[in-house]
Short mmCIF file of C-alpha atoms in Angstrom, two decimals:
data_model
loop_
_atom_site.label_atom_id
_atom_site.label_comp_id
_atom_site.label_asym_id
_atom_site.label_seq_id
_atom_site.Cartn_x
_atom_site.Cartn_y
_atom_site.Cartn_z
CA MET A 295 0.06 0.03 0.05
CA PHE A 296 1.54 3.43 -0.94
CA GLY A 297 -1.89 5.29 0.16
CA VAL A 298 -0.32 7.08 3.62
CA ALA A 299 3.11 7.42 2.15
CA ALA A 300 1.78 8.87 -1.12
CA LEU A 301 -0.42 11.62 0.79
CA ARG A 302 2.35 12.59 2.96
CA TYR A 303 4.86 12.75 0.03
CA ASN A 304 2.29 15.38 -1.56
CA ALA A 305 1.25 16.95 1.47
CA GLY A 306 4.27 19.16 1.92
CA MET A 307 4.67 20.16 -1.69
CA ARG A 308 1.44 21.22 -3.09
CA PHE A 309 3.03 20.31 -6.86
CA PRO A 310 3.63 16.81 -7.00
CA LEU A 311 5.21 17.16 -10.35
CA ILE A 312 8.02 19.07 -9.17
CA ALA A 313 9.85 16.18 -7.36
CA ALA A 314 9.96 13.90 -10.29
CA PHE A 315 8.89 14.18 -13.79
CA ALA A 316 10.31 14.66 -17.16
CA LEU A 317 8.63 17.09 -19.71
CA VAL A 318 8.60 18.44 -23.16
CA PHE A 319 9.97 21.34 -25.02
CA LEU A 320 7.99 23.80 -27.30
CA ALA A 321 9.56 26.07 -29.34
CA LEU A 322 6.73 28.87 -28.64
CA THR A 323 5.39 31.47 -30.92
CA PRO A 324 3.82 34.43 -29.83
CA PRO A 325 0.16 33.73 -27.95
CA GLY A 326 -2.47 33.89 -30.33
CA SER A 327 -6.00 32.77 -30.14
CA ALA A 328 -5.05 29.54 -31.84
CA GLN A 329 -2.89 28.39 -28.84
CA PHE A 330 -5.96 28.74 -26.30
CA LYS A 331 -8.65 26.74 -25.63
CA LYS A 332 -11.74 28.63 -23.78
CA GLU A 333 -13.54 27.15 -20.71
CA LYS A 334 -16.24 27.71 -18.66
CA HIS A 335 -16.28 26.71 -14.87
CA PRO A 336 -19.38 28.72 -13.20
CA ASP A 337 -19.55 26.15 -10.21
CA LYS A 338 -16.15 27.26 -9.65
CA GLY A 339 -16.97 31.20 -10.13
CA ILE A 340 -15.13 31.58 -13.04
CA ALA A 341 -17.24 32.42 -16.16
CA SER A 342 -14.29 31.49 -18.73
CA ILE A 343 -10.60 30.89 -18.65
CA GLU A 344 -8.33 30.80 -21.91
CA ARG A 345 -6.10 27.90 -21.01
CA PRO A 346 -2.95 26.50 -23.40
CA ARG A 347 -4.18 24.33 -25.63
CA LEU A 348 -0.81 22.28 -25.24
CA PHE A 349 -1.90 22.10 -21.27
CA ASP A 350 -4.40 19.29 -20.41
CA PRO A 351 -6.92 19.19 -17.45
CA VAL A 352 -5.63 17.18 -14.59
CA PRO A 353 -8.20 16.11 -11.91
CA VAL A 354 -7.40 18.03 -8.58
CA GLN A 355 -6.94 15.93 -5.53
CA PRO A 356 -9.97 15.25 -3.42
CA GLY A 357 -10.13 17.52 -0.63
CA GLU A 358 -7.66 19.81 -1.96
CA GLU A 359 -8.41 23.25 -0.17
CA TRP A 360 -7.01 26.19 -2.54
CA ILE A 361 -6.62 24.44 -6.06
CA GLN A 362 -9.72 24.64 -8.17
CA LEU A 363 -8.14 24.13 -11.67
CA TYR A 364 -4.94 22.22 -12.66
CA TYR A 365 -3.26 21.73 -15.75
CA ARG A 366 0.12 20.43 -17.07
CA GLU A 367 1.75 20.61 -20.82
CA ARG A 368 1.02 17.49 -22.73
CA LYS A 369 3.89 15.31 -23.66
CA PRO A 370 4.85 15.22 -27.45
CA ASP A 371 3.73 12.31 -29.26
CA SER A 372 5.81 10.68 -32.34
CA LYS A 373 4.02 12.71 -34.91
CA GLN A 374 5.16 16.24 -33.57
CA LYS A 375 8.72 16.25 -34.78
CA SER A 376 8.93 20.14 -33.77
CA ARG A 377 9.02 19.27 -29.88
CA LYS A 378 11.34 17.80 -27.95
CA GLU A 379 11.37 15.98 -24.48
CA ARG A 380 12.59 17.82 -21.49
CA ARG A 381 12.92 17.14 -17.68
CA PHE A 382 9.67 18.91 -16.13
CA TYR A 383 6.40 19.63 -17.50
CA PRO A 384 5.49 22.92 -16.84
CA VAL A 385 2.17 23.08 -14.81
CA LEU A 386 -0.55 25.82 -14.37
CA TYR A 387 -3.00 26.02 -11.45
CA VAL A 388 -5.80 28.15 -10.64
CA LEU A 389 -6.33 29.08 -6.82
CA ARG A 390 -9.12 30.51 -4.76
CA ILE A 391 -8.13 31.84 -1.42
CA PRO A 392 -10.46 33.25 1.08
CA ARG A 393 -9.48 36.53 2.23
CA VAL A 394 -9.34 36.94 6.00
CA ASN A 395 -8.58 40.32 7.86
CA VAL A 396 -6.35 39.53 10.47
CA ALA A 397 -2.98 40.66 11.82
CA PRO A 398 0.17 38.82 10.25
CA GLU A 399 1.46 37.82 13.88
CA SER A 400 -2.32 36.25 14.40
CA GLN A 401 -2.53 34.34 10.86
CA THR A 402 -2.93 30.57 12.42
CA SER A 403 -5.82 28.61 13.06
CA LYS A 404 -6.50 25.66 15.26
CA GLU A 405 -8.76 22.61 14.53
CA PRO A 406 -10.81 21.24 17.10
CA GLY A 407 -8.69 19.04 19.39
CA ASP A 408 -5.09 20.68 18.11
CA SER A 409 -2.66 21.07 20.61
CA ASP A 410 -1.42 24.54 21.76
CA GLU A 411 1.77 23.73 20.72
CA SER A 412 0.86 23.54 17.08
CA PRO A 413 -1.11 26.06 15.74
CA LYS A 414 -2.00 25.75 11.97
CA PRO A 415 -0.85 28.74 9.85
CA ARG A 416 -3.77 30.59 8.24
CA VAL A 417 -3.51 31.32 4.46
CA VAL A 418 -5.21 34.49 3.88
CA ASP A 419 -3.79 35.62 0.50
CA PHE A 420 -1.07 34.93 -2.17
CA PRO A 421 2.21 35.43 -0.29
CA THR A 422 1.07 33.36 2.58
CA TYR A 423 -0.15 30.58 0.55
CA VAL A 424 3.44 30.58 -1.04
CA ARG A 425 4.95 30.84 2.48
CA TYR A 426 2.93 28.10 4.31
CA GLU A 427 1.55 25.87 1.37
CA LEU A 428 4.54 25.49 -1.26
CA ASN A 429 7.36 25.00 1.58
CA PRO A 430 7.43 21.49 3.19
CA GLY A 431 9.79 22.57 5.75
CA ASP A 432 10.55 25.40 7.78
CA PRO A 433 8.35 28.64 6.35
CA ASP A 434 10.97 31.23 7.86
CA GLU A 435 13.91 29.34 5.66
CA PRO A 436 11.30 28.69 2.61
CA GLU A 437 12.53 26.93 -0.49
CA TRP A 438 9.84 28.88 -2.33
CA THR A 439 9.65 32.78 -2.26
CA CYS A 440 7.67 35.09 -4.11
CA THR A 441 8.36 38.81 -5.35
CA ASP A 442 5.60 41.46 -5.95
CA GLU A 443 6.15 42.79 -9.52
CA GLY A 444 3.46 45.41 -9.28
CA PRO A 445 -0.09 45.66 -10.29
CA GLY A 446 -1.73 43.74 -13.57
CA LYS A 447 -4.22 45.20 -15.96
CA LYS A 448 -6.59 47.74 -14.19
CA GLU A 449 -10.13 46.30 -13.59
CA LYS A 450 -13.50 47.67 -12.34
CA THR A 451 -14.45 45.04 -9.80
CA HIS A 452 -10.89 43.41 -8.62
CA LYS A 453 -7.38 44.70 -7.74
CA THR A 454 -4.56 42.74 -9.96
CA ARG A 455 -0.93 41.84 -9.38
CA VAL A 456 1.84 40.29 -10.86
CA TRP A 457 4.10 37.96 -8.93
CA HIS A 458 7.28 36.29 -9.58
CA LEU A 459 8.23 33.07 -7.90
CA ARG A 460 11.70 31.58 -7.42
CA GLY A 461 11.51 27.58 -5.97
CA PRO A 462 14.29 25.14 -5.01
CA ARG A 463 16.88 23.78 -7.34
CA ARG A 464 17.05 20.08 -7.89
CA SER A 465 20.42 19.11 -9.22
CA ASN A 466 21.24 21.59 -12.04
CA ASP A 467 17.56 22.50 -12.57
CA GLN A 468 16.30 26.01 -10.78
CA PHE A 469 12.70 26.14 -10.76
CA GLU A 470 10.69 29.34 -11.21
CA GLY A 471 6.86 30.35 -11.21
CA TRP A 472 4.74 33.25 -12.26
CA ALA A 473 1.29 34.30 -10.96
CA TYR A 474 -1.51 36.79 -11.68
CA THR A 475 -3.99 37.41 -8.98
CA TRP A 476 -7.27 39.15 -8.89
CA GLU A 477 -8.52 40.26 -5.32
CA ASP A 478 -11.76 41.57 -4.23
CA GLU A 479 -13.15 41.69 -0.52
CA ALA A 480 -14.07 38.19 -0.24
CA HIS A 481 -11.22 36.26 -2.16
CA THR A 482 -8.02 36.01 -3.75
CA VAL A 483 -7.89 34.09 -7.35
CA ALA A 484 -4.23 33.12 -8.57
CA VAL A 485 -3.28 31.92 -11.78
CA LEU A 486 -0.02 30.22 -10.82
CA GLY A 487 2.63 28.65 -13.50
CA ILE A 488 5.48 26.40 -12.48
CA CYS A 489 8.32 25.56 -14.68
CA LEU A 490 12.19 25.26 -14.95
CA ALA A 491 13.97 28.68 -15.12
CA ALA A 492 15.42 28.24 -18.20
CA ASP A 493 11.58 27.89 -19.93
CA SER A 494 10.23 30.60 -17.62
CA LYS A 495 10.37 33.33 -20.52
CA GLU A 496 8.42 31.35 -22.93
CA MET A 497 5.95 30.16 -20.41
CA ARG A 498 5.41 33.53 -18.97
CA LYS A 499 3.96 34.54 -22.46
CA LEU A 500 1.23 31.85 -22.65
CA TRP A 501 0.40 32.17 -18.86
CA LYS A 502 0.09 35.92 -19.08
CA ARG A 503 -2.87 35.65 -21.23
CA THR A 504 -4.57 33.15 -19.31
CA GLY A 505 -4.18 35.34 -15.93
CA GLU A 506 -5.14 38.59 -17.53
CA ARG A 507 -8.11 37.21 -19.62
CA LEU A 508 -9.71 35.66 -16.68
CA ASP A 509 -13.42 36.28 -16.44
CA LEU A 510 -14.74 35.65 -12.80
CA THR A 511 -18.32 35.80 -12.33
CA PRO A 512 -19.77 36.76 -8.79
CA THR A 513 -22.14 33.81 -8.23
CA VAL A 514 -21.71 30.14 -8.77
CA GLY A 515 -23.82 28.63 -11.57
CA SER A 516 -26.57 25.94 -12.08
CA ASP A 517 -26.65 23.05 -10.22
CA ALA A 518 -28.65 21.11 -12.95
CA GLU A 519 -25.94 18.40 -13.31
CA SER A 520 -26.14 17.43 -9.64
CA GLN A 521 -29.98 17.52 -9.65
CA LYS A 522 -30.12 15.21 -12.57
CA TRP A 523 -27.78 12.83 -10.90
CA ALA A 524 -29.77 12.91 -7.72
CA ARG A 525 -32.81 11.94 -9.60
CA ARG A 526 -31.04 9.28 -11.32
CA TYR A 527 -29.63 7.77 -8.13
CA GLU A 528 -33.07 8.00 -6.40
CA ARG A 529 -34.70 5.87 -9.25
CA ASN A 530 -31.84 3.19 -9.60
CA GLY A 531 -31.52 2.87 -5.53
CA MET A 532 -27.45 3.76 -5.53
CA SER A 533 -26.29 4.19 -2.04
CA HIS A 534 -24.55 7.33 -0.74
CA PRO A 535 -25.77 9.59 -3.79
CA GLU A 536 -24.21 12.66 -2.06
CA PHE A 537 -20.61 11.16 -2.15
CA ARG A 538 -21.17 10.12 -5.76
CA ILE A 539 -22.38 13.41 -6.67
CA SER A 540 -19.47 15.31 -5.16
CA VAL A 541 -17.14 12.99 -6.90
CA ARG A 542 -18.88 13.45 -10.34
CA LYS A 543 -18.87 17.15 -9.85
CA GLU A 544 -14.91 17.44 -9.96
CA LEU A 545 -14.70 15.37 -13.31
CA VAL A 546 -12.69 17.20 -15.77
CA GLU A 547 -12.15 16.20 -19.33
CA PRO A 548 -11.85 13.87 -20.91
CA TRP A 549 -12.38 11.92 -17.54
CA LYS A 550 -15.65 9.81 -17.06
CA ALA A 551 -17.30 7.93 -14.12
CA GLU A 552 -19.23 4.69 -13.81
CA ASP A 553 -21.13 3.39 -10.80
CA THR A 554 -21.28 -0.27 -9.19
CA GLU A 555 -22.95 -1.04 -6.05
CA ASN A 556 -20.07 -0.30 -3.79
CA PHE A 557 -17.90 1.99 -5.85
CA ILE A 558 -17.71 4.95 -8.18
CA VAL A 559 -15.24 4.31 -10.84
CA LEU A 560 -13.33 7.37 -12.51
CA TYR A 561 -11.61 6.73 -15.66
CA ASN A 562 -9.48 8.51 -18.62
CA THR A 563 -9.29 5.20 -20.78
CA LYS A 564 -10.94 4.07 -23.99
CA ASP A 565 -10.12 0.47 -23.10
CA GLN A 566 -14.06 -0.80 -22.50
CA PRO A 567 -13.34 -4.46 -21.83
CA LEU A 568 -10.52 -3.42 -19.18
CA LEU A 569 -12.80 -0.92 -17.59
CA ARG A 570 -15.65 -3.75 -17.44
CA LYS A 571 -13.42 -6.32 -15.93
CA ILE A 572 -12.36 -3.80 -13.38
CA MET A 573 -15.59 -3.14 -12.46
CA ARG A 574 -16.60 -6.57 -12.07
CA ASP A 575 -13.54 -7.62 -9.93
CA LEU A 576 -13.83 -4.89 -7.49
CA GLU A 577 -17.35 -6.20 -6.43
CA LEU A 578 -15.94 -9.90 -6.51
CA CYS A 579 -13.00 -8.94 -4.45
CA ARG A 580 -15.22 -6.90 -1.67
CA GLU A 581 -17.41 -10.11 -1.57
CA GLN A 582 -14.27 -12.07 -0.69
CA TYR A 583 -12.72 -9.75 1.52
CA MET A 584 -16.06 -9.86 3.49
CA GLU A 585 -15.96 -13.57 3.79
CA LEU A 586 -12.55 -13.95 4.99
CA PHE A 587 -12.35 -10.57 6.99
CA PRO A 588 -15.76 -9.80 8.38
CA PRO A 589 -15.70 -6.09 9.52
CA ALA A 590 -15.95 -4.91 12.97
CA GLU A 591 -19.31 -3.14 12.41
CA LYS A 592 -21.70 -3.26 9.17
CA PHE A 593 -20.63 -0.67 6.71
CA ASP A 594 -21.72 0.02 3.33
CA ALA A 595 -19.26 2.66 2.29
CA VAL A 596 -18.72 3.58 -1.33
CA SER A 597 -15.28 4.39 -2.43
CA ALA A 598 -13.73 6.12 -5.45
CA VAL A 599 -11.44 4.21 -7.91
CA ARG A 600 -9.59 6.26 -10.38
CA ILE A 601 -7.73 4.84 -13.34
CA CYS A 602 -5.29 6.97 -15.03
CA LYS A 603 -4.51 6.28 -18.92
CA ASP A 604 -0.84 5.72 -18.26
CA ARG A 605 1.82 6.01 -15.53
CA ASP A 606 2.44 9.86 -16.70
CA GLU A 607 -0.78 11.00 -15.88
CA TYR A 608 -0.76 8.74 -12.58
CA LEU A 609 2.15 10.47 -11.48
CA ALA A 610 0.94 14.12 -12.37
CA TYR A 611 -2.15 13.24 -10.54
CA GLY A 612 -0.18 12.60 -6.96
CA GLY A 613 1.10 8.99 -7.43
CA ARG A 614 4.45 8.64 -5.80
CA PRO A 615 7.61 7.59 -7.86
CA GLY A 616 8.16 3.97 -7.39
CA SER A 617 4.76 3.05 -6.73
CA ALA A 618 2.22 1.71 -8.97
CA GLY A 619 -0.96 2.47 -7.18
CA TYR A 620 -2.13 3.75 -3.52
CA TRP A 621 -5.38 4.19 -1.23
CA ASN A 622 -5.76 7.44 0.14
CA TYR A 623 -7.66 6.87 2.85
CA VAL A 624 -8.55 10.39 3.81
CA ALA A 625 -10.38 11.01 0.39
CA GLU A 626 -11.84 7.33 0.23
CA GLU A 627 -10.23 7.29 -3.33
CA LEU A 628 -8.01 4.15 -4.58
CA VAL A 629 -5.73 5.50 -7.74
CA LEU A 630 -3.76 3.44 -10.37
CA TYR A 631 -3.16 3.67 -13.93
CA ASN A 632 -3.47 1.33 -17.10
CA ALA A 633 -0.49 -0.65 -16.87
CA GLU A 634 -1.12 -2.57 -19.91
CA VAL A 635 1.99 -4.01 -21.82
CA HIS A 636 2.07 -4.02 -25.32
CA GLU A 637 4.48 -6.20 -27.54
CA ARG A 638 4.53 -6.60 -31.04
CA GLY A 639 3.05 -9.90 -32.42
CA LYS A 640 1.89 -10.61 -28.85
CA ARG A 641 -1.55 -10.09 -27.06
CA ALA A 642 -1.60 -7.13 -25.06
CA ASP A 643 -0.83 -8.06 -21.08
CA ASP A 644 -3.07 -6.16 -18.78
CA SER A 645 -2.10 -8.23 -15.71
CA ASP A 646 -0.13 -6.06 -13.69
CA THR A 647 -2.97 -3.56 -13.85
CA PHE A 648 -4.83 -6.35 -11.85
CA ILE A 649 -1.96 -7.19 -9.61
CA VAL A 650 -2.28 -3.40 -8.15
CA LEU A 651 -5.88 -3.41 -8.32
CA TYR A 652 -6.22 -6.62 -6.11
CA HIS A 653 -3.68 -5.18 -3.72
CA GLU A 654 -5.05 -1.97 -3.44
CA ALA A 655 -8.68 -2.82 -3.31
CA PHE A 656 -7.69 -4.82 -0.31
CA HIS A 657 -6.59 -1.94 1.72
CA GLN A 658 -9.68 -0.13 0.75
CA TYR A 659 -11.53 -2.93 2.20
CA ILE A 660 -9.63 -3.43 5.57
CA HIS A 661 -9.58 0.32 6.20
CA TYR A 662 -13.42 -0.13 6.79
CA SER A 663 -13.35 -3.58 8.09
CA THR A 664 -11.17 -3.05 11.16
CA GLY A 665 -12.64 0.64 12.23
CA GLU A 666 -10.40 2.58 10.12
CA LEU A 667 -7.18 1.14 11.94
CA PRO A 668 -4.54 -0.04 9.51
CA PRO A 669 -2.95 -3.42 10.70
CA HIS A 670 0.67 -4.12 11.03
CA SER A 671 2.53 -3.82 7.34
CA TRP A 672 3.56 -7.38 7.18
CA PHE A 673 -0.24 -8.27 7.52
CA ASN A 674 -1.60 -5.35 5.56
CA GLU A 675 1.05 -5.13 2.82
CA GLY A 676 1.66 -9.11 2.79
CA TYR A 677 -2.32 -9.75 2.22
CA GLY A 678 -2.44 -6.99 -0.34
CA ASP A 679 0.29 -8.81 -2.25
CA TYR A 680 -1.28 -12.09 -1.27
CA PHE A 681 -4.45 -11.11 -3.00
CA SER A 682 -2.46 -9.73 -6.09
CA GLY A 683 -1.85 -13.44 -7.14
CA ALA A 684 -5.60 -13.72 -7.80
CA THR A 685 -7.14 -15.27 -10.79
CA ILE A 686 -10.58 -13.95 -11.17
CA ARG A 687 -12.39 -15.67 -14.25
CA ASN A 688 -15.98 -15.80 -15.47
CA GLY A 689 -17.23 -14.10 -12.38
CA LYS A 690 -15.34 -16.37 -9.60
CA PHE A 691 -12.17 -16.16 -7.72
CA VAL A 692 -10.31 -19.47 -9.48
CA ARG A 693 -7.19 -19.69 -7.43
CA ILE A 694 -4.21 -17.42 -5.51
CA ASP A 695 -1.10 -18.09 -7.15
CA VAL A 696 2.37 -16.88 -6.25
CA ASN A 697 3.09 -13.09 -6.75
CA PRO A 698 5.49 -12.71 -9.68
CA TRP A 699 6.61 -9.29 -8.35
CA ARG A 700 8.06 -10.60 -5.02
CA ILE A 701 9.10 -14.41 -5.27
CA GLY A 702 12.30 -13.39 -6.77
CA THR A 703 13.23 -10.81 -4.33
CA VAL A 704 12.17 -12.95 -1.16
CA GLN A 705 13.85 -16.16 -2.49
CA TYR A 706 17.18 -14.04 -3.00
CA LEU A 707 16.95 -12.86 0.57
CA ILE A 708 16.50 -16.25 1.93
CA GLU A 709 19.35 -17.74 -0.16
CA LYS A 710 21.69 -14.89 1.43
CA ASP A 711 20.36 -15.14 4.72
CA ARG A 712 19.43 -11.30 4.37
CA HIS A 713 15.81 -11.75 5.39
CA LYS A 714 14.52 -10.01 8.38
CA PRO A 715 13.80 -12.41 11.49
CA TRP A 716 10.09 -12.90 12.07
CA ARG A 717 10.20 -11.84 15.78
CA ASP A 718 11.29 -8.13 14.39
CA ILE A 719 9.53 -7.73 11.14
CA ILE A 720 6.40 -8.98 12.98
CA LYS A 721 6.57 -5.69 15.17
CA TYR A 722 7.44 -2.95 12.28
CA GLU A 723 5.21 -0.13 11.99
CA GLN A 724 4.67 1.38 8.59
CA SER A 725 7.50 3.88 8.79
CA GLU A 726 9.84 1.23 9.83
CA TYR A 727 8.52 -1.04 6.93
CA TYR A 728 8.98 1.69 4.44
CA THR A 729 12.61 1.91 5.47
CA ASP A 730 13.46 -1.07 3.25
CA PRO A 731 10.12 -1.65 0.99
CA GLY A 732 11.53 -4.00 -1.76
CA SER A 733 12.60 -6.21 0.66
CA ASN A 734 10.01 -6.08 3.46
CA TYR A 735 7.02 -6.37 0.95
CA ALA A 736 8.43 -9.35 -0.72
CA GLN A 737 8.77 -10.72 2.73
CA GLY A 738 5.64 -9.78 3.91
CA TRP A 739 3.87 -11.21 1.08
CA SER A 740 5.75 -14.42 1.60
CA MET A 741 4.81 -14.66 5.09
CA VAL A 742 1.18 -14.42 4.36
CA TYR A 743 1.25 -16.78 1.38
CA PHE A 744 3.28 -19.56 3.48
CA LEU A 745 0.56 -19.35 6.26
CA ASN A 746 -2.32 -19.65 3.95
CA LYS A 747 -0.75 -22.12 1.63
CA SER A 748 1.92 -24.31 3.20
CA PRO A 749 0.68 -27.79 4.25
CA VAL A 750 2.82 -27.77 6.98
CA ALA A 751 1.23 -24.49 8.48
CA ARG A 752 -2.39 -25.59 7.63
CA ARG A 753 -1.78 -28.89 9.53
CA ASN A 754 -0.32 -27.09 12.59
CA ASP A 755 -3.40 -25.97 14.68
CA ARG A 756 -1.59 -23.07 16.41
CA TRP A 757 0.23 -21.70 13.26
CA ALA A 758 -3.11 -21.98 11.12
CA ALA A 759 -4.91 -19.74 13.79
CA ILE A 760 -2.11 -16.85 13.51
CA LEU A 761 -3.83 -14.95 10.80
CA PRO A 762 -7.65 -15.08 11.91
CA THR A 763 -6.46 -14.63 15.62
CA TYR A 764 -4.53 -11.56 14.68
CA PHE A 765 -7.61 -9.89 12.88
CA GLU A 766 -10.08 -10.69 15.10
CA THR A 767 -8.42 -9.50 18.19
CA LEU A 768 -7.31 -6.40 16.31
CA LYS A 769 -10.98 -5.55 15.83
CA THR A 770 -11.97 -6.03 19.31
CA ALA A 771 -8.88 -4.33 20.75
CA TYR A 772 -9.17 -1.22 18.91
CA ALA A 773 -12.80 -0.61 19.95
CA GLU A 774 -11.80 -1.29 23.48
CA GLU A 775 -9.05 1.34 23.17
CA LEU A 776 -10.97 3.72 21.59
CA ASP A 777 -13.65 3.58 24.32
CA GLU A 778 -10.97 3.80 26.76
CA ALA A 779 -9.53 6.94 24.90
CA GLY A 780 -13.07 8.37 25.12
CA ASN A 781 -13.57 7.87 21.30
CA PRO A 782 -11.59 10.86 20.15
CA ARG A 783 -12.51 12.28 16.47
CA LEU A 784 -9.09 13.28 15.17
CA LEU A 785 -6.88 10.64 13.59
CA ILE A 786 -3.70 11.93 15.16
CA HIS A 787 -5.60 11.11 18.57
CA ARG A 788 -6.49 7.63 17.53
CA ALA A 789 -2.83 6.93 16.62
CA GLU A 790 -1.89 5.72 20.35
CA PRO A 791 -4.91 3.47 21.03
CA GLY A 792 -4.31 2.20 17.33
CA LYS A 793 -0.95 1.16 18.28
CA ARG A 794 -1.63 -0.57 21.42
CA ALA A 795 -4.53 -2.66 19.65
CA ARG A 796 -1.92 -3.72 17.23
CA LYS A 797 0.37 -4.72 19.98
CA ARG A 798 -2.40 -6.81 21.50
CA ALA A 799 -3.25 -8.48 18.25
CA LEU A 800 0.23 -9.45 17.92
CA ALA A 801 0.53 -10.94 21.05
CA ALA A 802 -2.59 -13.09 20.63
CA ALA A 803 -1.82 -14.18 17.45
CA PHE A 804 1.77 -15.44 18.14
CA GLU A 805 1.27 -16.57 21.93
CA GLY A 806 2.82 -19.93 22.32
CA VAL A 807 4.36 -19.93 18.88
CA ASP A 808 8.01 -20.86 18.32
CA LEU A 809 9.21 -18.33 15.94
CA ASP A 810 12.44 -19.82 15.46
CA ASP A 811 10.64 -22.96 14.07
CA LEU A 812 8.01 -21.19 12.12
CA GLU A 813 10.85 -19.23 10.39
CA GLU A 814 12.65 -22.36 9.63
CA GLU A 815 9.66 -23.97 7.90
CA TRP A 816 8.91 -20.64 6.04
CA ALA A 817 12.20 -20.22 4.62
CA LYS A 818 12.19 -24.05 3.66
CA TYR A 819 8.58 -23.60 1.82
CA ILE A 820 9.27 -20.18 -0.03
CA ALA A 821 12.73 -21.36 -1.39
CA LYS A 822 11.11 -24.14 -3.20
CA LEU A 823 8.28 -22.26 -4.74
CA GLU A 824 8.23 -21.58 -8.51
CA ALA A 825 7.47 -18.22 -10.18
CA PRO A 826 4.31 -18.01 -12.42
CA ARG A 827 4.69 -17.80 -16.17
CA ARG A 828 3.85 -14.47 -17.48
#
C-alpha cells in the first residue's frame, strides 16, 4: 500500500510534479487565439478561462483546499517532430483563497482538538499561500519565495497583481513560477504557473494571457447536473448519492465515471474491456474480502476508484514515484493506472494492472473492516500482495498464485540469509516497514502466503490460527482502546490507541508460537516455490 506514503509525500509540496517528472519542450510562437482553448467553470466562480491548448486538464486531489483547476503541458507524441522532450512538464493552477482580515502575527488557526503547541498557519492571501503551502519545511527558511512585481491590468471589480516566484534547485535545475492574482473583498484568485527557470520566459507569455483574460463571475452557476444525478440515483437506488455526486462534480475532460454497487469508478481510458473487468472484479473482491475478514461493524461505504490512462498521468495526479497505485484513506479513493504492456506480435498483457488493483482494493476494504485502523504492515501489505496473485475468471475467484513481483526478491533474501527475523518484522510499524520497502514487501507477502498455503502451516493448529486470531483481536482491541480513550475524533489522537491495539493483536496471534521453528519452515517452503509464467 502506498496510500499513506503518497499522501504524506504530496502534503508538504502542493505541486507533485516538481519532485519527479520529465517534460517536453515547445518552441513557442507569440501567443495567439489558436494556442488557447476557452473553458467555462461557473460552479467555481469562473465565467471563462483561456488555457493554453498544449496544457491538458488534470483532476484536482479530493479535499484540496486551494486549487480549483490544474493543467499540465502535454507530452509530445511521435508525430510532433517540432517538439522535443525535456525534464519537467510545466504546470498551471487556478487557486481560490478566501481573504481574512487579521494581523500577520495572528495568522494561525486551530482545528478542534489541536494542541496549543502546534497552531495551523492561516493562508489569507497569495504570499501566505506561497509561504505556508509551497514550503514543506520551515516557512522561515523557505524553498519558495515570491516577489511582488506590481499591479496587473486595471479592472473595475478587482485589484490585480503580478508575482514572480523563485523555487528550489534540484540537481542542475532551478524552478521558477509566475502568478497573476485577482483580489476583491472576499477572495484572491490566482493563476499560478510552475516551470524550470530556463523555460520561464516562454511560459510566461502563455500564462500572462490566461491570467489577464480570466473572467470571474460573482455567483456560482446552475446545479442542474447535480440535480440530474440525484434523480437518477434515487430511481436506481444507489447508496450514498451525495458522495457519488460530489465525485462527479469534480470530473474534468476527458474523465468519465461509472457506478457499481460499492464503487464509483473514474477513468481516462478508452479500453472498455479493461474498464468492465475492473468494475466486475472490484465487486467480486469486496465479496471475497468480506467473507474472509468480517467487518467490525456493518458498513456500506462507497469508495472512488481512479484509473489514470498511463503512468505519466498517474504521477501528475499525485502518485508517488516508485509506486504503481495507492489508497488515499482520507479521500476514500483508490488510484492506479492502466499498466497494459504491448509487445509486437503478442496479445496485450494487462496483468500488472490487476496485480495493483487487487492489492489496493484489499487496503481499501481492510480500512473499513477494522474500524479504520491499519494492521501491522506485514499483515496489511502481505495480504495485499497475497490477493495480487488472484486469478478471477467468469465471475469467480479461481485461485491465488505466487506473486510474480515478490517471489524472486524473497528467494534471494533467503538464499543470502538477508531476510528479517520474524520476531522483528512482525513488530514493524509502517515507518519502519518503508525503510526497506523492496525487501519488506516481498517478505511480508511470503509470510502471508506461507501461512495460507503451506501444508505444514495448515496442519499445525497453532500456526493456522495466527492470521485469523490477529485480525479478530485487532478489531476487538481497537474498539476497546478507543472506548478507553473517549473515542477521539481526530486521527492523530487515534494513533496511540491504534498502536496499543496492534500490540495486543500481535501478542494474541503469536502466543505460544516458536518463532524460530516457524521461520525455519517458512524459509524451506518459500525457497522451493516456482514463479508463475507471465
